[in-house]
PDB file of C-alpha atoms in Angstrom:
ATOM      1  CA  UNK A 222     -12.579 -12.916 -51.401  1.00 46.00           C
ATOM      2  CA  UNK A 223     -11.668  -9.200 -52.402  1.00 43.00           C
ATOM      3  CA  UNK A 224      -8.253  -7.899 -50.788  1.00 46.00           C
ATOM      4  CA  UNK A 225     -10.365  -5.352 -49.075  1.00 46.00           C
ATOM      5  CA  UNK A 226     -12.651  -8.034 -47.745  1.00 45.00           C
ATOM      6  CA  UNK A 227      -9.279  -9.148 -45.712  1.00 45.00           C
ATOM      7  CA  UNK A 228      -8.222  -6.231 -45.026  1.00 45.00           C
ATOM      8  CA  UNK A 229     -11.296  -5.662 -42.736  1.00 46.00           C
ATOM      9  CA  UNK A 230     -10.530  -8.695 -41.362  1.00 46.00           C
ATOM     10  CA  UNK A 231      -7.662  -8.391 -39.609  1.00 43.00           C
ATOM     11  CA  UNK A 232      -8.117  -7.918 -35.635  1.00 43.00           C
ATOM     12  CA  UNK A 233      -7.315  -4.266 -33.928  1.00 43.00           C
ATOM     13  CA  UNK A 234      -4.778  -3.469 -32.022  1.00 45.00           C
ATOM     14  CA  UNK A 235      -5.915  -4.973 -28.262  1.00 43.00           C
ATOM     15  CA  UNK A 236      -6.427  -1.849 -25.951  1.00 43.00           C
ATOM     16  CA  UNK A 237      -3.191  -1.577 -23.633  1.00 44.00           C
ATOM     17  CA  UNK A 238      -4.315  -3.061 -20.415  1.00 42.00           C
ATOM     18  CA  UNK A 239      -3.419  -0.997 -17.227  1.00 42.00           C
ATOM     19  CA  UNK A 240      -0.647  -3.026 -15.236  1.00 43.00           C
ATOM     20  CA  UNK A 241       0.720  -4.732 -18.326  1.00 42.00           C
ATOM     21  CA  UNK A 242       4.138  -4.483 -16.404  1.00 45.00           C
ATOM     22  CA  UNK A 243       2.907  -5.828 -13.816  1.00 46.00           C
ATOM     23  CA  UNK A 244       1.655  -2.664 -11.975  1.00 47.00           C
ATOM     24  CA  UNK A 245      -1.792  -2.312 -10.672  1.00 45.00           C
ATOM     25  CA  UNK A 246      -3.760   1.388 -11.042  1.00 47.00           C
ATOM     26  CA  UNK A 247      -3.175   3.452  -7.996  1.00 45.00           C
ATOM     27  CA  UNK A 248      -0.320   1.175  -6.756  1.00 43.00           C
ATOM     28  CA  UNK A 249       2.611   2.564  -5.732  1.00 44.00           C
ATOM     29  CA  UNK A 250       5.987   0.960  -7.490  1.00 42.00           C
ATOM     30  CA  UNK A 251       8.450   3.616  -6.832  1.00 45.00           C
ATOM     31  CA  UNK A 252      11.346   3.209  -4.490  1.00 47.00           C
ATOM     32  CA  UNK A 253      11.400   4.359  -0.715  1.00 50.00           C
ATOM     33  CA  UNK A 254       7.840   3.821   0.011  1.00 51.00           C
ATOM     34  CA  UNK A 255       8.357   1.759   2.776  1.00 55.00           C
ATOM     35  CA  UNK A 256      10.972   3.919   3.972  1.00 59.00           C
ATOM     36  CA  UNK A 257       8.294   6.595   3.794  1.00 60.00           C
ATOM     37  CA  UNK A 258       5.671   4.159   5.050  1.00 61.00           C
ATOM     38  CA  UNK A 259       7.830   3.463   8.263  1.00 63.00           C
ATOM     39  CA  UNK A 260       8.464   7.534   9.078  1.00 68.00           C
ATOM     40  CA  UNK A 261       4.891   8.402   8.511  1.00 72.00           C
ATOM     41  CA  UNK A 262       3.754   5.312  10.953  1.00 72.00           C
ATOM     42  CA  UNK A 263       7.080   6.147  13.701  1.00 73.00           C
ATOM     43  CA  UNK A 264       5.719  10.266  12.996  1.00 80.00           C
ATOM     44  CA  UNK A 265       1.765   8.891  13.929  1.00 82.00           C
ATOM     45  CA  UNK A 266       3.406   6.989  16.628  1.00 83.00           C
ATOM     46  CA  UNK A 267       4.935   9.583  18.438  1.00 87.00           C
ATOM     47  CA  UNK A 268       2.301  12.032  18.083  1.00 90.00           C
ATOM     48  CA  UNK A 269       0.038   9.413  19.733  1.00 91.00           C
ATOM     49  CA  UNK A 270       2.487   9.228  22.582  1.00 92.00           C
ATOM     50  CA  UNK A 271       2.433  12.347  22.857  1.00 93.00           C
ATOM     51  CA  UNK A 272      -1.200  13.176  23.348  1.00 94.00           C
ATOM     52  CA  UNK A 273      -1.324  10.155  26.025  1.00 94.00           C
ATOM     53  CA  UNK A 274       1.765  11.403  27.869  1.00 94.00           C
ATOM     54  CA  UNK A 275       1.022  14.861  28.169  1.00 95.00           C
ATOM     55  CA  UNK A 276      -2.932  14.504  28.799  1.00 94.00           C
ATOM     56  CA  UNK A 277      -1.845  11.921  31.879  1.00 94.00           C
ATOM     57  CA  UNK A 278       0.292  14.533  33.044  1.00 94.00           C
ATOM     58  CA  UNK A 279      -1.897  17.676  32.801  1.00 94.00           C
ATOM     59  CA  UNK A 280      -4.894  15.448  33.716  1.00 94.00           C
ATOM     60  CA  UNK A 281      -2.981  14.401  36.901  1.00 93.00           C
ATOM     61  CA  UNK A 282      -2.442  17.778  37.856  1.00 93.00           C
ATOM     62  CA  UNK A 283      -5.999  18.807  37.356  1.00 92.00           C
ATOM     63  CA  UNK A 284      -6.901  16.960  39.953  1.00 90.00           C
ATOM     64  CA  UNK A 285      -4.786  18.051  42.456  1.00 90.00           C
ATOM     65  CA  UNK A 286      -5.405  21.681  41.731  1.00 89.00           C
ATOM     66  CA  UNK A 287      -6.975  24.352  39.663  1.00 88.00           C
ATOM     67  CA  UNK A 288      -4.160  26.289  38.900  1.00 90.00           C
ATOM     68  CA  UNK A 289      -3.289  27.110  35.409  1.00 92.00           C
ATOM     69  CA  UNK A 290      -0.145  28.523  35.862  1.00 93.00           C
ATOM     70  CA  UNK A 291       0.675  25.186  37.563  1.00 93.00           C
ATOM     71  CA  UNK A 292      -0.868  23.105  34.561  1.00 93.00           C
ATOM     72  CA  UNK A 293       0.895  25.260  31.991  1.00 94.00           C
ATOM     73  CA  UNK A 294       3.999  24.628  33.404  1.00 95.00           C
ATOM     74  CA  UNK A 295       3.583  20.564  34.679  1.00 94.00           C
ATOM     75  CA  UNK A 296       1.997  20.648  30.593  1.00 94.00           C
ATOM     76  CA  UNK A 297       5.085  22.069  29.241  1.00 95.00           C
ATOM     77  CA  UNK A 298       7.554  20.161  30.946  1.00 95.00           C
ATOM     78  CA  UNK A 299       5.984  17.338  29.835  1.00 94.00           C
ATOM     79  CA  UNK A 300       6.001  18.573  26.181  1.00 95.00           C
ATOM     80  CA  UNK A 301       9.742  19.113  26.135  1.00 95.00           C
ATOM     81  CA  UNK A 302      11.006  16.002  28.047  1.00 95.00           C
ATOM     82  CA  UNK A 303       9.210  13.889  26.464  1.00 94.00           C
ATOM     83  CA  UNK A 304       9.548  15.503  22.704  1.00 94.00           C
ATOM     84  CA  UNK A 305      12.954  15.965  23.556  1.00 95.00           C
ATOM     85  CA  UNK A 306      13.827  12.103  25.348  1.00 93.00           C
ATOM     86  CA  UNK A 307      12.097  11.013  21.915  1.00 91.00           C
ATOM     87  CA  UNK A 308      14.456  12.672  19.709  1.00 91.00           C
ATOM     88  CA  UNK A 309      17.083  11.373  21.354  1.00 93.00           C
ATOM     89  CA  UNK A 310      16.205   7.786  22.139  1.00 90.00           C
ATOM     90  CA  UNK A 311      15.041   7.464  17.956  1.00 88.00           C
ATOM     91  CA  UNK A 312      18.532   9.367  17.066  1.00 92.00           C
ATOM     92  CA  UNK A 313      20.300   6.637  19.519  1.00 94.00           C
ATOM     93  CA  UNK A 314      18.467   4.136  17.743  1.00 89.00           C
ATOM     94  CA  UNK A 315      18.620   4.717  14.212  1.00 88.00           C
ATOM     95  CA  UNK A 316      22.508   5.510  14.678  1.00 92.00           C
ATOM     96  CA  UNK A 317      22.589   2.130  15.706  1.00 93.00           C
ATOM     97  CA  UNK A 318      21.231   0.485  13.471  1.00 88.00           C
ATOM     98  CA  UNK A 319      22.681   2.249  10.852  1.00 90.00           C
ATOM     99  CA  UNK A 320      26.356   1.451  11.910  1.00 92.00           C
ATOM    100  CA  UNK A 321      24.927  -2.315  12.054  1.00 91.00           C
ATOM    101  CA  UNK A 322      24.010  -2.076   8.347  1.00 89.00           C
ATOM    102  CA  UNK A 323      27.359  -0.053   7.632  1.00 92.00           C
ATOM    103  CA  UNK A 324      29.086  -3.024   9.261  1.00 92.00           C
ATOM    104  CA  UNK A 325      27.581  -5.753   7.317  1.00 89.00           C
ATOM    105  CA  UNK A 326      27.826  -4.203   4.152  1.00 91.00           C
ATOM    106  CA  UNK A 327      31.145  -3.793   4.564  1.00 92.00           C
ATOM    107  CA  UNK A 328      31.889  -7.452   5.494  1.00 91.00           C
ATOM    108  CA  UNK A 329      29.786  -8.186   2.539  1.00 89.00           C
ATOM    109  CA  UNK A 330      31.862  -5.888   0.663  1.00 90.00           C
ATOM    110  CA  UNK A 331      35.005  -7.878   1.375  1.00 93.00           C
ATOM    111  CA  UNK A 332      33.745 -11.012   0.660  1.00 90.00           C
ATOM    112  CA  UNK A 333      32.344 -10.040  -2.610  1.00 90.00           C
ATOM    113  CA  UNK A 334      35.790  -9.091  -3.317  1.00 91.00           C
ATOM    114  CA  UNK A 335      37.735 -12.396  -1.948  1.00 92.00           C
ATOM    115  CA  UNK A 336      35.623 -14.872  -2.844  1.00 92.00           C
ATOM    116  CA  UNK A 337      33.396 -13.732  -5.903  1.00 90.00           C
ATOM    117  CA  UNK A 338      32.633 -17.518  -7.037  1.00 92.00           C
ATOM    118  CA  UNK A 339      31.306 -18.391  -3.260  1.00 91.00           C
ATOM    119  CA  UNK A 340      29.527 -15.268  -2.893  1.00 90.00           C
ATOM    120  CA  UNK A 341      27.695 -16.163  -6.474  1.00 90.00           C
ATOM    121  CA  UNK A 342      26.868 -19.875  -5.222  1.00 90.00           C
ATOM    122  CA  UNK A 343      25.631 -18.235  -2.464  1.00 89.00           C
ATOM    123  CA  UNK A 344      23.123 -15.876  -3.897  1.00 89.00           C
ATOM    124  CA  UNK A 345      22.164 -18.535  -6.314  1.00 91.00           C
ATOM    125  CA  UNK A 346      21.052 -20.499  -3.337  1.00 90.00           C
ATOM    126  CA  UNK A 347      18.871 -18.105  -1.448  1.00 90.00           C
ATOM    127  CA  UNK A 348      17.265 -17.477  -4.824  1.00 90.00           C
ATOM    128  CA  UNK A 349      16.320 -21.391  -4.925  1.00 89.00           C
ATOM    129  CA  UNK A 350      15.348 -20.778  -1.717  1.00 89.00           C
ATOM    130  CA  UNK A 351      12.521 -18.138  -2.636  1.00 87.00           C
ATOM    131  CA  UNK A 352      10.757 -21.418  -4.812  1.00 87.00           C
ATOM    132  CA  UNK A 353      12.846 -20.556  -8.303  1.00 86.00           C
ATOM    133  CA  UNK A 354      14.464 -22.915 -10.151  1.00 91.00           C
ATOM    134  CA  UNK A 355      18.408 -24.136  -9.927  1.00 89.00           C
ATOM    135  CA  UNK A 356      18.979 -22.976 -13.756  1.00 89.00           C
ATOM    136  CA  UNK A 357      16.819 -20.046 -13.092  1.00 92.00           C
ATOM    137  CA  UNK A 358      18.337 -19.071 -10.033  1.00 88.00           C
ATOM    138  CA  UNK A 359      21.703 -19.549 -11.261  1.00 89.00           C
ATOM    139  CA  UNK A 360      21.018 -16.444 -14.155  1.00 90.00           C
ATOM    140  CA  UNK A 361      19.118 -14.563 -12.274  1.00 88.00           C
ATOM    141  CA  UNK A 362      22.383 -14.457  -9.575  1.00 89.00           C
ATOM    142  CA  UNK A 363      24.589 -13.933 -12.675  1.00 89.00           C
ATOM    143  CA  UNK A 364      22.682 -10.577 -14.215  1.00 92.00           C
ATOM    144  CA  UNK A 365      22.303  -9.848 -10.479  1.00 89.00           C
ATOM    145  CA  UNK A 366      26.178  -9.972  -9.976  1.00 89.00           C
ATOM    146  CA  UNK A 367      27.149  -8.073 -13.410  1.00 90.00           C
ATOM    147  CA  UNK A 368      25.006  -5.247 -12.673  1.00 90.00           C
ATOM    148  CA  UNK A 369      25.382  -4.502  -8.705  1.00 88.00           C
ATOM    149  CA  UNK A 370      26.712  -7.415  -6.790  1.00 88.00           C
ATOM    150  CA  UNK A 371      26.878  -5.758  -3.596  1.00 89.00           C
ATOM    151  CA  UNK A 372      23.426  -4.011  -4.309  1.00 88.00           C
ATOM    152  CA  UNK A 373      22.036  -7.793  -5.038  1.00 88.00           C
ATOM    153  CA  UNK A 374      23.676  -9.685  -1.993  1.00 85.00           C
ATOM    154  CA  UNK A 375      22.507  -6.714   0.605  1.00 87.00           C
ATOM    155  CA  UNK A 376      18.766  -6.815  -0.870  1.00 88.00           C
ATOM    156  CA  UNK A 377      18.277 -10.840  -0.784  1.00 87.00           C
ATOM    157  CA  UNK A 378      21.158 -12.189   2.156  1.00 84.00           C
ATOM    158  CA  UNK A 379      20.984  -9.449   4.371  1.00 86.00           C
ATOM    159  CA  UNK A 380      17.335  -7.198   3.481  1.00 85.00           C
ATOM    160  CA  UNK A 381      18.767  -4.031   3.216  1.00 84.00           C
ATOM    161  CA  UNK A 382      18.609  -1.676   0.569  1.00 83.00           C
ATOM    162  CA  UNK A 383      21.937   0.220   0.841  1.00 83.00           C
ATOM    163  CA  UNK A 384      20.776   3.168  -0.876  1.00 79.00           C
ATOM    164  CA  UNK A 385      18.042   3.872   1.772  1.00 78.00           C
ATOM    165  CA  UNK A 386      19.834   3.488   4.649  1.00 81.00           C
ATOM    166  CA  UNK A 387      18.182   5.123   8.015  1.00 78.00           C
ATOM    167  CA  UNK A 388      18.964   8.945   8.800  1.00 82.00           C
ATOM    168  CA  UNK A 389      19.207   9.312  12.491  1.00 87.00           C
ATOM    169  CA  UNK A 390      18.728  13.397  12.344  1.00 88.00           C
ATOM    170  CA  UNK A 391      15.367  12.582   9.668  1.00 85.00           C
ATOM    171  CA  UNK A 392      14.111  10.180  12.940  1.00 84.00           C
ATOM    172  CA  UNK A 393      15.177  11.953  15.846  1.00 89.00           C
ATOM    173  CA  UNK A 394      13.080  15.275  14.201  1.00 90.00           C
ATOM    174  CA  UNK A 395      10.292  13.328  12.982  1.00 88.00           C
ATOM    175  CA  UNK A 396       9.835  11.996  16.401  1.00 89.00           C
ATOM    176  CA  UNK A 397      10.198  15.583  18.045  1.00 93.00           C
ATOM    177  CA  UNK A 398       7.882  17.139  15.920  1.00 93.00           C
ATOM    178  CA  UNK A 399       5.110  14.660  16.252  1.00 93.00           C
ATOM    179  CA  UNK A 400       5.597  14.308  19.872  1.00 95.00           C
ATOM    180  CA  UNK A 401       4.905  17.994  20.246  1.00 95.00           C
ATOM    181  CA  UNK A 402       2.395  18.155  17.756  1.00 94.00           C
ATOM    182  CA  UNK A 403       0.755  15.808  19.731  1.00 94.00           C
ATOM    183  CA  UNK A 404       1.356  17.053  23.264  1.00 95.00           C
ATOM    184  CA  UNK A 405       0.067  20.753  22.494  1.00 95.00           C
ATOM    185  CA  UNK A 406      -3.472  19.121  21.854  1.00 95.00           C
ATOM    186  CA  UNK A 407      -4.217  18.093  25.714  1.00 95.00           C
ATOM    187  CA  UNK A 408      -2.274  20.967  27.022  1.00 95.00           C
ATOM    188  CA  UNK A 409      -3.988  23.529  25.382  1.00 95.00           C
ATOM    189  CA  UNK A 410      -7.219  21.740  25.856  1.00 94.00           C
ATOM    190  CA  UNK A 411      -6.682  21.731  29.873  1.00 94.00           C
ATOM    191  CA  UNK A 412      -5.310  25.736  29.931  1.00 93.00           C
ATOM    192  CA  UNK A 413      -7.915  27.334  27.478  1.00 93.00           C
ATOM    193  CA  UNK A 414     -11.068  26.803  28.502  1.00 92.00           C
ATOM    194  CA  UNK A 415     -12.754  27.513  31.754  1.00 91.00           C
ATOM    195  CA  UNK A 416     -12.320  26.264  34.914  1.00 87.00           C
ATOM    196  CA  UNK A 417     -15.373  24.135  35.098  1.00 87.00           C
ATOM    197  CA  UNK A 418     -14.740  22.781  31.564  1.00 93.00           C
ATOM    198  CA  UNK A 419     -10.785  22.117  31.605  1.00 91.00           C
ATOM    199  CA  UNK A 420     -11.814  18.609  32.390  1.00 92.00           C
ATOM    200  CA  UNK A 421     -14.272  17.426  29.838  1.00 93.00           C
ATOM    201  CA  UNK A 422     -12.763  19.323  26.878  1.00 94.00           C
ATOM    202  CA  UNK A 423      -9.809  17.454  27.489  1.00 94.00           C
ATOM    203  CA  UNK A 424     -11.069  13.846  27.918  1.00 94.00           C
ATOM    204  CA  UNK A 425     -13.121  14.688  24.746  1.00 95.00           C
ATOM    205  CA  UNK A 426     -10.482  16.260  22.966  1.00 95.00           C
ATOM    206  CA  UNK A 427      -7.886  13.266  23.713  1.00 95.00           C
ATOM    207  CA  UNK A 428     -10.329  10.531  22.621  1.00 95.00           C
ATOM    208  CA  UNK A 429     -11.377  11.966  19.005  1.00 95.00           C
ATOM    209  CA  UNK A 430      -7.113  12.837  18.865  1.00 93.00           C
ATOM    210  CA  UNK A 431      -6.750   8.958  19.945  1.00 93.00           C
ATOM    211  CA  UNK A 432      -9.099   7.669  17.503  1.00 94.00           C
ATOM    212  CA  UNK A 433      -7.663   9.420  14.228  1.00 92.00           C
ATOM    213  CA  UNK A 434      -4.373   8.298  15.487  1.00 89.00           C
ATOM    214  CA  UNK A 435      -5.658   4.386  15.635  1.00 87.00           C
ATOM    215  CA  UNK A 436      -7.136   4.577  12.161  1.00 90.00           C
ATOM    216  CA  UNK A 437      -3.942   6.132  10.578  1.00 87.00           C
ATOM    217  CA  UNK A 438      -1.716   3.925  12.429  1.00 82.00           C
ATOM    218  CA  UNK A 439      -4.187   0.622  11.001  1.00 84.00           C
ATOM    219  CA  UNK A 440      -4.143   1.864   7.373  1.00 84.00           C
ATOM    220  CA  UNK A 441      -0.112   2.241   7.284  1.00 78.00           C
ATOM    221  CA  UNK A 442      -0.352  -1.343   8.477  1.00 76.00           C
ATOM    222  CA  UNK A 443      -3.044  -2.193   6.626  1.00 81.00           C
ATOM    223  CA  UNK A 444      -5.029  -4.099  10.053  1.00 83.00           C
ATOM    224  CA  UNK A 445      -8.297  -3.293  10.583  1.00 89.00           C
ATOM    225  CA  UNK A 446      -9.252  -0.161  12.218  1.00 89.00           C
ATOM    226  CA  UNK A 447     -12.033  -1.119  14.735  1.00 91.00           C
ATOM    227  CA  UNK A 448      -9.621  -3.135  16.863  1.00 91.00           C
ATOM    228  CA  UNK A 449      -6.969  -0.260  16.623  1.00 88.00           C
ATOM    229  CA  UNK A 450      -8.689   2.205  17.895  1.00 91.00           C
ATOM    230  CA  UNK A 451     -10.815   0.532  20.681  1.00 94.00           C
ATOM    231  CA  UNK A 452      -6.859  -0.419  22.185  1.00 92.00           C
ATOM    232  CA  UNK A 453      -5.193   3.623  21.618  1.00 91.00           C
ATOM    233  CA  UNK A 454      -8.486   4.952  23.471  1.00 93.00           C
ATOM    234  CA  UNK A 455      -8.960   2.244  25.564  1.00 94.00           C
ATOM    235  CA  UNK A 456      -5.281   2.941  26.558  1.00 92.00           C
ATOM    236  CA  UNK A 457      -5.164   6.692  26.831  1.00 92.00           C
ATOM    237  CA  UNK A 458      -8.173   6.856  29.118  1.00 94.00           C
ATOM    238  CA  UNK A 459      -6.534   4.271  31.562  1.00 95.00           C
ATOM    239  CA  UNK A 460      -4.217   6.406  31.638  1.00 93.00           C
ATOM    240  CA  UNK A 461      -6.183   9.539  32.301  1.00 93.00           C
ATOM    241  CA  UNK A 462      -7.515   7.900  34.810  1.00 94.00           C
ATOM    242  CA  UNK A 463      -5.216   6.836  36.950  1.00 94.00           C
ATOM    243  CA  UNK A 464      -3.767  10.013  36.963  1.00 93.00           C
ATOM    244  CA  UNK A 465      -6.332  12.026  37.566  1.00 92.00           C
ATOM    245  CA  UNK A 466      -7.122   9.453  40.823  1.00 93.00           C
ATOM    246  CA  UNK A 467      -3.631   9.937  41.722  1.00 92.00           C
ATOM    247  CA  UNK A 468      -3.421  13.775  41.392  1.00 89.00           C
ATOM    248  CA  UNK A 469      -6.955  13.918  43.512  1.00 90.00           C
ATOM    249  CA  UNK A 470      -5.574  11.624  46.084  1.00 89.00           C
ATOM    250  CA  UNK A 471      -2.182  13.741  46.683  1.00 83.00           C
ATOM    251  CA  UNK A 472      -4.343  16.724  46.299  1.00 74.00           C
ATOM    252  CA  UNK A 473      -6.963  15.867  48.806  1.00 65.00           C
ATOM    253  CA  UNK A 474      -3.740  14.672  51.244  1.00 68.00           C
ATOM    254  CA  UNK A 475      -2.404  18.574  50.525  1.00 61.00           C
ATOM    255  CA  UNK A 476       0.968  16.285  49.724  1.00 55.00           C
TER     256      UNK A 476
END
């Protein structure tokens, strides 16, 4: 057999396969998507509340008069009490939870710096834990350790990533600006048209708002959509409804 004869034998280089470091095409491996992932769905969230909210308001109203001037205003103060009681109640929370991670980092912190051997047992442990191996475990904790101990013990004992921890201001605005995103939809849908047409525009305005919010709201979660949305409209025009009963009631009363 000639030398060129093996030469042409030899194999070619296998095509790189996509993923060959264990990523998968069009999957996201970067860090802070589920940060992300949790503002977007908390932003979708609040804008949903915020359509229901203000259209049970406004609705309510509607049927106790025909006034715009008074559904602009009942509309309004809707829109800013509730963007504004969102802000505040997601800014209350976050803060809180933030100062919870703050505080066990910092105990973990301590202990990291007391008792390095225990801490290293113990992250070897909650590694065999996960289904790997003692040996395995134990070098894994060890590389773990030498490169960011506290890093490594806040990701596996306590599930926090401490260089993503939760902004209170980045919640409290998402949730006011998706509130009121949200809110002007039914309100604007109840003062713009007609008299004769406030109604209906509304109702049909709130249930195609109520169904995009269901679908976004399955695919950040991944659930499936049909059941989703049936629930947010199913939901929302409840809650029309009883309004609207209530506001024709006090309005038929002259309370």
């Amino acid at each position: 057999m000639s030398d060129d004869r093996a030469g042409n034998d030899e194999e070619p280089d296998a095509p790189e396969k996509p993923g060959h470091r264990g990523e998968h095409p069009g999957e996201p491996h970067h860090t802070g998507l589920g940060t992300r992932l949790n503002w977007l769905r908390a932003a979708v969230l609040g804008a949903n509340d915020g359509v229901v909210s203000t259209a049970g308001i406004v609705v309510g109203v509607a049927g106790a008069t025909d006034s715009r001037s008074a559904l602009l205003t009942a509309g309004l103060a809707g829109l800013l009490a509730g963007s504004l009681s969102m802000a505040a109640g997601e800014y209350v929370s976050v803060s809180t939870q933030r100062d919870s991670e703050r505080a066990a980092l910092a105990v973990e912190r301590e202990e990291l710096a007391t008792t390095p051997q225990a801490e290293l047992a113990e992250l070897t442990g909650l590694l065999e834990e996960r289904g790997i191996t003692h040996d395995l475990a134990q070098e894994v904790a060890e590389q773990l350790t030498a490169r960011d101990a506290l890093g490594a013990h806040a990701r596996v004992e306590l599930g926090i990533n401490p260089d993503e921890l939760a902004n209170p201001w980045h919640a409290a605005w998402a949730s006011f600006v998706s509130f009121t995103v949200g809110a002007l939809l039914p309100l604007l849908a109840i003062v713009l048209p007609p008299q004769g047409w406030r109604l209906a525009v509304t109702v049909v305005s709130v249930v195609v708002a109520l169904v995009a919010c269901g679908r976004i709201s399955a695919d950040l979660g991944g659930a499936p959509a049909r059941p989703a949305v049936l629930r947010n409209v199913a939901g929302g025009v409840i809650a029309m409804a009883v309004t609207y009963a209530v506001g024709t009631l006090l309005g038929a009363t002259g309370v």
